[in-house]
Tab-separated table of C-alpha atoms and ligand atoms in Angstrom:
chain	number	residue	atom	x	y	z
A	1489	UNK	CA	42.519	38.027	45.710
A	1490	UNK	CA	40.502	41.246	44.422
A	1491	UNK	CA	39.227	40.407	40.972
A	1492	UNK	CA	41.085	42.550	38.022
A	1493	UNK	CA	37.435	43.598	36.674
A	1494	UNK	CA	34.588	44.454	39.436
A	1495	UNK	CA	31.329	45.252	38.936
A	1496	UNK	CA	28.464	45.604	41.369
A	1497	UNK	CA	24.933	46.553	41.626
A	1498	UNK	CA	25.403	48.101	37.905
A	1499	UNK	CA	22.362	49.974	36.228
A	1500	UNK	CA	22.231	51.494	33.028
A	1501	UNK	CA	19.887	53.324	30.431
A	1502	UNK	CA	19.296	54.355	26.733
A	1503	UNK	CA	18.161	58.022	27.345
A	1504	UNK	CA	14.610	57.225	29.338
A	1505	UNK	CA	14.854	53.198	28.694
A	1506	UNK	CA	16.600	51.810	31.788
A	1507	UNK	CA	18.310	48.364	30.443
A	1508	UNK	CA	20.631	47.530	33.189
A	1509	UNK	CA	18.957	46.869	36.960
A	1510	UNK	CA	21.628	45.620	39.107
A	1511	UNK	CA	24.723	43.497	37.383
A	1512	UNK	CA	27.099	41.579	39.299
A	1513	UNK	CA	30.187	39.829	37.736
A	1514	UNK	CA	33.912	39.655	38.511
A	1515	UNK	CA	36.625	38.395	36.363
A	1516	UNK	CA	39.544	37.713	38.111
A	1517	UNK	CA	43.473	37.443	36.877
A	1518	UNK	CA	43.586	34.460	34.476
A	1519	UNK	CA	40.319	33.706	33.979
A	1520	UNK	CA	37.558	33.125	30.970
A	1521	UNK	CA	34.413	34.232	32.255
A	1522	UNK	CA	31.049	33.817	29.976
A	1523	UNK	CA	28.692	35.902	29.846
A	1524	UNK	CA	25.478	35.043	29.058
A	1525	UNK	CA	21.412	35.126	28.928
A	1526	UNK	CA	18.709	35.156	25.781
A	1527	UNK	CA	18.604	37.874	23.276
A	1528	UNK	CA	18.055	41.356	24.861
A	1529	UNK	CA	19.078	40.581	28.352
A	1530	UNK	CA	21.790	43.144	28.621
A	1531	UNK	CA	24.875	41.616	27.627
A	1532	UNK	CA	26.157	44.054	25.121
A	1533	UNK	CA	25.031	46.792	27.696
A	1534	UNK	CA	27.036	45.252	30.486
A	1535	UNK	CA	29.715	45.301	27.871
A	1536	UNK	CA	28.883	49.080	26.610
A	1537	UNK	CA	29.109	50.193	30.124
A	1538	UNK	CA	32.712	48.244	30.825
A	1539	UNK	CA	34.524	49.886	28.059
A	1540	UNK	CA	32.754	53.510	28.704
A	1541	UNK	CA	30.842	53.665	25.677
A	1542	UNK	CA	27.633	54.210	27.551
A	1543	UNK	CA	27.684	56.571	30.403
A	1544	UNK	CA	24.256	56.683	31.261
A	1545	UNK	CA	25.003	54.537	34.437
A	1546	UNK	CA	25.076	53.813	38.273
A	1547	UNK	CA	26.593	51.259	41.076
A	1548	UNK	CA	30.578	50.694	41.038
A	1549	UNK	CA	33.201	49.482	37.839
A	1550	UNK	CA	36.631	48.660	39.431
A	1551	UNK	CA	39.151	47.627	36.593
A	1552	UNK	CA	42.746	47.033	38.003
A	1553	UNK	CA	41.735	48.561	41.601
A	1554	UNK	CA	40.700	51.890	39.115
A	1555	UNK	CA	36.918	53.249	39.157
A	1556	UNK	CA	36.523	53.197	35.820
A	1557	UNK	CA	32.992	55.571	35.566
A	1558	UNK	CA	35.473	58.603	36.344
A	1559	UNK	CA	37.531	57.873	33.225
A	1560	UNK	CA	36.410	58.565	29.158
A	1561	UNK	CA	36.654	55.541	26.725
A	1562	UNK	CA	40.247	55.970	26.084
A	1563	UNK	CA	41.284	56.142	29.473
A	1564	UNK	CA	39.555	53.076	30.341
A	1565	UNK	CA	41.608	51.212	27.034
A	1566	UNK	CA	44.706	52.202	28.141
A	1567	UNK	CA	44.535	50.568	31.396
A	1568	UNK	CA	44.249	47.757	29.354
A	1569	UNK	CA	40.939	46.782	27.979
A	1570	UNK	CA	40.924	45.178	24.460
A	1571	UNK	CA	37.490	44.976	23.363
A	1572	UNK	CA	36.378	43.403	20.245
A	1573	UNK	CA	33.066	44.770	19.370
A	1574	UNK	CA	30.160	43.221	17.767
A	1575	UNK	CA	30.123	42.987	13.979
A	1576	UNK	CA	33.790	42.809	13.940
A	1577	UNK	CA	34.793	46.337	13.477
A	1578	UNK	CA	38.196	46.605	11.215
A	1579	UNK	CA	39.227	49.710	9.106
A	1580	UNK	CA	38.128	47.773	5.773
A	1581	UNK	CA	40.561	49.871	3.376
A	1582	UNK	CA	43.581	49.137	5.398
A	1583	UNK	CA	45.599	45.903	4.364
A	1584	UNK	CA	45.295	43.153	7.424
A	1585	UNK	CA	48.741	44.281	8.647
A	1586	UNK	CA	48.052	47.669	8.882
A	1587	UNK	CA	44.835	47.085	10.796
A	1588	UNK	CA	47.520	45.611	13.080
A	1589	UNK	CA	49.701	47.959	12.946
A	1590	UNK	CA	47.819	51.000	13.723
A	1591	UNK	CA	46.397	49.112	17.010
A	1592	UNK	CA	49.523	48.193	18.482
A	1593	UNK	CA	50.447	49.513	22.019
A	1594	UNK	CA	54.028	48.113	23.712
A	1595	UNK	CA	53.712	44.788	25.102
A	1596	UNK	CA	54.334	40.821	24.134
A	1597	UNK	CA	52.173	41.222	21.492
A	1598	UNK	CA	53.284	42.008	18.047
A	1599	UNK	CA	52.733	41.059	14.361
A	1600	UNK	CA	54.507	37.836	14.566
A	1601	UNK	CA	52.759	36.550	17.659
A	1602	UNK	CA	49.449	37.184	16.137
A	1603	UNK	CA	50.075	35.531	12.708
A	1604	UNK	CA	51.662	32.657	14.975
A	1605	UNK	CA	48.094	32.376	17.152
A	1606	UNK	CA	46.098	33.300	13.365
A	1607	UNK	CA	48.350	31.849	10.622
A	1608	UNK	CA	45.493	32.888	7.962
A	1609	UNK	CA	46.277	37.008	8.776
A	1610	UNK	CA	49.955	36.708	8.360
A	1611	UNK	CA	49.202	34.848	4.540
A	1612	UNK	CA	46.786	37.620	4.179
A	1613	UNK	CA	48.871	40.549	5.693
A	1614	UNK	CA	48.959	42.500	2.371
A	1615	UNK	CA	45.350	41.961	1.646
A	1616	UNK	CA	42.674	44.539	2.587
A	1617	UNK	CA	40.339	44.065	5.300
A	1618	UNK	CA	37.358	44.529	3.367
A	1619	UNK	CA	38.702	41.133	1.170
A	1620	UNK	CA	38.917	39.299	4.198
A	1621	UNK	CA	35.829	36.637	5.073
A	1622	UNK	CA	33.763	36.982	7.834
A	1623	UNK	CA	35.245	34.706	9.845
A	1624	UNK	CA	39.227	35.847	8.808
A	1625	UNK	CA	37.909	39.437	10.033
A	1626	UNK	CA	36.882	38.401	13.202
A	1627	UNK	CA	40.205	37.098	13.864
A	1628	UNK	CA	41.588	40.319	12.589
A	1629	UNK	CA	39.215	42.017	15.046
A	1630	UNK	CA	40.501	39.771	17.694
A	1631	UNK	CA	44.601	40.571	16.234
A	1632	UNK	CA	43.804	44.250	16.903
A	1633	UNK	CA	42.879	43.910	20.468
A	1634	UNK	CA	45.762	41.440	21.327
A	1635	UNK	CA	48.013	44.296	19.456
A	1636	UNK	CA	46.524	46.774	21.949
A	1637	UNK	CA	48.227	44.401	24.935
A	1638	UNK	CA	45.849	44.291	26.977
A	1639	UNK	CA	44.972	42.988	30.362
A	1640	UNK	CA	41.170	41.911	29.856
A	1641	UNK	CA	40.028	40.822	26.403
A	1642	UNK	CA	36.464	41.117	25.516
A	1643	UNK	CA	34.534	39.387	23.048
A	1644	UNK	CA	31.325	40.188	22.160
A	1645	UNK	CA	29.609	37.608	20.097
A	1646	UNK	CA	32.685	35.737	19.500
A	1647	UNK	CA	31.429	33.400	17.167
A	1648	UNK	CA	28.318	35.066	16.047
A	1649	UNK	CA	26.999	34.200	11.949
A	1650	UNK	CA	30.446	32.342	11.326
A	1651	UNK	CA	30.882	28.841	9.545
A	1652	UNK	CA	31.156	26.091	12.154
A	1653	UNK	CA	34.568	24.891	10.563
A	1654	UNK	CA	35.728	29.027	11.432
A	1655	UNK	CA	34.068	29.108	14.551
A	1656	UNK	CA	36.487	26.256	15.529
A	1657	UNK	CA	39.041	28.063	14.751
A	1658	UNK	CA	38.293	31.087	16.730
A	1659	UNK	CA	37.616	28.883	19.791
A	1660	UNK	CA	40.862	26.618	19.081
A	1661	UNK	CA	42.514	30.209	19.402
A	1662	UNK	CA	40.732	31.470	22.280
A	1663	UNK	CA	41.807	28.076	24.240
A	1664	UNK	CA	45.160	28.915	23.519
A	1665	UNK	CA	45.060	32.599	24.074
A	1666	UNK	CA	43.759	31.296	27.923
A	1667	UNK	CA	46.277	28.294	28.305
A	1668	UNK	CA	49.104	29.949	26.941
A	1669	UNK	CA	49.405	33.603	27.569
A	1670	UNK	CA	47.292	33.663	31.215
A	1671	UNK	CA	44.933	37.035	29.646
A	1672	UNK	CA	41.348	37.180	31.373
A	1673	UNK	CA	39.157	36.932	28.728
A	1674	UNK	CA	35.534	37.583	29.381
A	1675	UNK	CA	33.447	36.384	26.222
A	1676	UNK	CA	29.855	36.711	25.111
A	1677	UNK	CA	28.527	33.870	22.809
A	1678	UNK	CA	25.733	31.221	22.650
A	1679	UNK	CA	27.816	28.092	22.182
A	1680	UNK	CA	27.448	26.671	25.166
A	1681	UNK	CA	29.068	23.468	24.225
A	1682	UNK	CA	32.402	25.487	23.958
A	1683	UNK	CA	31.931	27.855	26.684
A	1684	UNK	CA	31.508	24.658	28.996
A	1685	UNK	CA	34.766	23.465	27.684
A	1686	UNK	CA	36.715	26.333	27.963
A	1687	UNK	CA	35.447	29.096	30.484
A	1688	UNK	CA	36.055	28.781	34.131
A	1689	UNK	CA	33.144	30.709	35.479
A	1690	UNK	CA	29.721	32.092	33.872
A	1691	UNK	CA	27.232	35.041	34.930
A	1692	UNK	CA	23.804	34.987	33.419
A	1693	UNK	CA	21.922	37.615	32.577
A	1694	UNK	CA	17.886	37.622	32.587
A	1695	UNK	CA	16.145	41.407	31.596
A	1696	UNK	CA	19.252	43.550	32.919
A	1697	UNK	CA	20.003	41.831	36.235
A	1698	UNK	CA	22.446	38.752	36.956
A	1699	UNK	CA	20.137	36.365	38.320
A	1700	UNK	CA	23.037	33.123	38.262
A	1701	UNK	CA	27.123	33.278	38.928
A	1702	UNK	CA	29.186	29.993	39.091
A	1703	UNK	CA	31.906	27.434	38.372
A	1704	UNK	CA	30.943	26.801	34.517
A	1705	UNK	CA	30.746	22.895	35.650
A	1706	UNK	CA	27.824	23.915	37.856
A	1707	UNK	CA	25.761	25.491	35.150
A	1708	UNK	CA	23.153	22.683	35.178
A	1709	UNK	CA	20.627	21.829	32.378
A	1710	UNK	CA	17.814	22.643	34.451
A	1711	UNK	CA	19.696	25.941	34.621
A	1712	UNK	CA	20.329	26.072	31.320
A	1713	UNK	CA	16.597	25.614	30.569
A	1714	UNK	CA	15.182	27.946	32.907
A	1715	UNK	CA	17.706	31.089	31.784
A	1716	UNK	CA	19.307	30.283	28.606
A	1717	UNK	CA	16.125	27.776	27.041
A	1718	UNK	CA	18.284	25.360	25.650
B	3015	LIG	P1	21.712	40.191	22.027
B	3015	LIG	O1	22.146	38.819	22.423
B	3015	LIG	O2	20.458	40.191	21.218
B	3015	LIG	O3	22.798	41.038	21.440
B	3015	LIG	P2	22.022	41.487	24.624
B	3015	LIG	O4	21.876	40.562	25.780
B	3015	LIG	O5	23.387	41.892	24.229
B	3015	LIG	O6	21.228	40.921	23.395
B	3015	LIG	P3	21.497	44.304	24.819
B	3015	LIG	O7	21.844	44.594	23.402
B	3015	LIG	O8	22.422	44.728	25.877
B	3015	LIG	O9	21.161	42.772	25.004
B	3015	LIG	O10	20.054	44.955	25.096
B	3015	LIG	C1	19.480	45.065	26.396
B	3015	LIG	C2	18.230	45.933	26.329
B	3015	LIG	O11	18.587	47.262	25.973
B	3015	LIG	C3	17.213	45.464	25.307
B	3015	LIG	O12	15.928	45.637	25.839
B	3015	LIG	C4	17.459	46.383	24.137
B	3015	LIG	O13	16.274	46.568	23.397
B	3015	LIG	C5	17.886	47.674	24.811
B	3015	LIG	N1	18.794	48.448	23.957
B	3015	LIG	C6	19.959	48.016	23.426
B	3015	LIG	N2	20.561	48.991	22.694
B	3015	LIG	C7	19.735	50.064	22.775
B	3015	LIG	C8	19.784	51.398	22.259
B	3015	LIG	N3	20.826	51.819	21.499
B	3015	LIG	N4	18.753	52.226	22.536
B	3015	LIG	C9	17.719	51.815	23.314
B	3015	LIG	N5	17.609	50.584	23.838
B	3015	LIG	C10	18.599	49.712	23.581
């Protein structure tokens, strides 16, 4: 089966600053993929370059059988990417369900399936973002791409600068978002301990190339020492 998101041989660059030298990593229908590598590796790039926000870049982007480096930002969200950026970007003087509301694109998702998977936003649905907690507006973040229906969620920094009792939550939800609903999620985060319990597959990244891809049960600790140094 072709995987639903495709990239090969992917390069990339700030203006002169090449970040990206050749990226592999497929994501295929159904599945949590990690990605991950040490600060700086390219991660966010890979990321960047997925969702069109940098087009300073070379080698093939298949989403859905669709080259994606032909199409603008929006384009590329409306064949159903749902990113949720880093630093948890929500319109802070909207209330929580508005935030919602202004994301939402037809599909299975809708107010009351979000506030089912994130009971916290539908008690706080008249509250405005900027009120929220860190950790309640990453879940909002994560609301507004479900609302968006899309095919392949991405999470960048899932967990990042959260409260360990929050970042349960979020990966309690994620679990469920996977078991339940069958979206490919692909997910950046350092947790490995999580990531090993939920992901199916991982892709490492070490100064802009993917230098390991595997079954997340093969991701060794001699592995994990050598690329990720824990
Ligand atoms: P982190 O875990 O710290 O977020 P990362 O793996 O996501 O790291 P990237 O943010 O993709 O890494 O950075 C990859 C490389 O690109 C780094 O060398 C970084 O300094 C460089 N870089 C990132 N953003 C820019 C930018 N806006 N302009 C120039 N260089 C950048």
């Amino acid at each position: 089966m072709s995987a639903l998101l495709d990239l090969r041989g992917v390069e990339a660059s700030y203006g002169a600053s090449q970040a990206l030298f050749g990226v592999d990593l497929q994501v295929r229908e159904g599945e949590l993929v990690a990605l991950m590598g040490r600060n700086g590796m390219g991660k966010t790039t890979t990321i960047k370059v997925i969702c069109r926000l940098l087009k300073n870049s070379a080698g093939d982007v298949a989403f859905a059988g669709q080259d994606l480096r032909s199409l603008p930002s929006h384009k590329a969200a409306q064949l159903g990417l749902g990113l949720v950026p880093e630093g948890r970007r929500c319109f802070t003087n909207l209330s929580v369900w508005e935030n919602l509301y202004a994301a939402a694109r037809p599909g299975a998702w809708d107010l009351a399936k979000v506030y089912e998977l994130f009971p916290r936003l539908g008690e706080r649905a008249d509250q405005m973002a900027k009120s929220l907690s860190g950790g309640e507006q990453q879940m909002l973040a994560i609301g507004r791409a479900l609302m968006t229906n899309p095919r392949l969620l991405i999470l960048d920094e899932a967990t990042e600068g959260l409260a360990p009792v929050v970042r349960q939550e979020i990966w309690a939800a994620i679990g469920t978002l996977k078991s339940t609903s069958g979206l490919s999620i692909l997910v950046v985060d350092k947790t490995i301990s999580e990531l090993r319990r939920i992901a199916d597959s991982a892709v490492i990244l070490e100064r802009g190339r993917s230098v390991w891809q595997g079954r997340i049960d093969a991701l060794t600790s001699d592995l994990r020492n050598k690329y990720l140094g824990v």
